[in-house]
Amino acid sequence: MAVTEPVAGGAYGGAHAAHEGILRRQSARESAARTYARALPIVPVRARGLTIEGADGRRYLDCLSGAGTLALGHNHPVVLEAIRRVLDSGAPLSVLDFATPVKDAFITELFRTLPPGLADRARVQFCGPAGTDAVEAALKLVRAASGRTGVLAFTGAYHGLTAGAPAASGGAGDVRVARLPYPQDYRCPFGIGGPRGAELAARFTESLLDDPKSGVPLPAGMILEPVQGEGGVIPAPDDWLRRMRQLTAERSIPLIADEVQTGVGRTGAFWAVDHSGITPDVMVLSKAIGGSLPLAVIVYRDHLDVRQPGAHAGTFRGNQLAMAAGTATLTYVRENGLAARAADLGSRMLSRLRESIGGLPCVGEVRGRGLMIGIELVEPGTDGAASGGVPAGGDHPADPGDLEPIRIPRQAAPQFAAAVQRECLKRGLIVEPGGRHAAVVRLLPPLTLSDEQATAVLDRLTDAVAAVARDHLDHRTHHRRHHGPAQRTG
Ligand code: PMP
């Protein structure tokens, strides 16, 4: 049941053949490492706001938004205008790390948005253009400033994919990472979830830092995402974030907030750390700050600024078009209150999704913050039985009534998430599965999403999830009829 319409007027005559040809050549010539393009055989030729037009003449609602890059959607007029202005001005386009009026304006606007504790004491460093470059820069910064080497990071974290270049360059050594539990409700490692699960996660971190035999020396820094994106759209509770700030501050451990995906209004605050009111020592920013063009920076407290010139370099640190597009985007989000809009619309979308599909046996959890929304798909009927345990310090089985039951989540179902993505595509909606088990269908729509567009997105999405749930049921009934009771179906 495709609801995508061909582009009026057939601007792409013989379009289908061209579309097929491009896709065929892509699979013949591009790396096996390509990702999004595999499950989404789209050839974008034109785009505006939420909508992408493919070379085959179909239109799609794009809720992948360049992996969360497009705060204002595709080709927003203020972004295009800012880019045109630079092009028409005769300004150089690539200037290493020279000062320019375009960069000066970008820094002024960026500093205006920063958490107050950081804004008046901030330094900014322009990095290579990817989020992962800025993460590398942040880790180098805290290692240089602290004189220590190790880093604390969290389960399910995603900070980028660079690894080999610094090691092969003979400069920096390996970064030793100690992994700590990130709080989560549905797959809480302690089987509790909620505020108590987060409290246990915080206590574990605290004891690891204070136990002289924990095997983890005092680290150079702690890096975290205020909402894990690639990890499956998992918002950290504000209390937990404040605990991490307190634990690190008390021990002089710089706290790095990776806001590559959560920044610029996405989660319903301009920066996701604003929800908790904390001030990190370092913020890692990319994606939306370049207004759809490549740009990455770190912003940090001036007391960390102890390095030598050239301590972190990179050829492409001076992308003037990205800075202009970024300034336009930051300004537009701030002036139009798009963070508050994301908070309001996002919470309405979450409620609607919980009502419409939250109760389906193949849906484990619907969660998110602002316009960062995830639906975790699970295997129906794989709930673990609630179980007891022994009370702390005791060796006798306890009265189960004394114990909080351990919650065991259903098994993640990546095949359902992939099926939902396919069903969405048929209905003209682009979504991307992610999460630890690739079982979370993710939505990252532009912050400019209108109520009507949100309704269209949710209609298509709920319809797609319902279709996958129905298929599964039909499959099970069929299986039972022909093979006897099913064991575990998928
Ligand atoms: N940090 C976070 C939180 C991210 O979500 C990403 C990308 N998804 C990165 C870092 C890496 O960014 P890039 O892909 O631009 O290197």
CSV table of C-alpha atoms in Angstrom, one decimal, residues 1 32 34 42 79 93 99 129 137 141 152 156-157 223 245 265 288 342 358 366 370 374 391 406-407 435 443 473 481:
chain,number,residue,atom,x,y,z
A,1,MET,CA,0.0,0.0,0.0
A,32,ALA,CA,30.5,-3.0,1.2
A,34,ARG,CA,28.0,1.5,3.0
A,42,ILE,CA,16.5,5.9,-2.6
A,79,VAL,CA,20.3,28.2,5.3
A,93,LEU,CA,35.8,29.0,1.1
A,99,ALA,CA,40.0,34.2,11.5
A,129,PRO,CA,34.6,18.2,10.1
A,137,ALA,CA,40.1,16.4,20.1
A,141,LEU,CA,42.4,17.9,25.5
A,152,LEU,CA,35.5,6.6,31.6
A,156,GLY,CA,26.0,1.5,24.6
A,157,ALA,CA,27.9,4.7,23.9
A,223,ILE,CA,32.6,11.1,28.3
A,245,ARG,CA,28.6,16.0,37.3
A,265,GLY,CA,17.2,21.8,20.2
A,288,ALA,CA,23.3,20.3,13.3
A,342,ALA,CA,10.6,20.0,20.0
A,358,GLY,CA,2.9,0.7,22.8
A,366,VAL,CA,8.5,3.6,23.2
A,370,GLY,CA,12.0,15.9,22.3
A,374,GLY,CA,12.7,5.3,19.5
A,391,PRO,CA,19.1,-10.1,50.5
A,406,ILE,CA,13.9,-8.4,38.8
A,407,ARG,CA,12.5,-7.3,35.5
A,435,GLY,CA,20.3,0.6,19.1
A,443,LEU,CA,12.9,9.0,14.4
A,473,LEU,CA,0.6,-13.2,14.1
A,481,ARG,CA,-1.7,-25.1,11.9
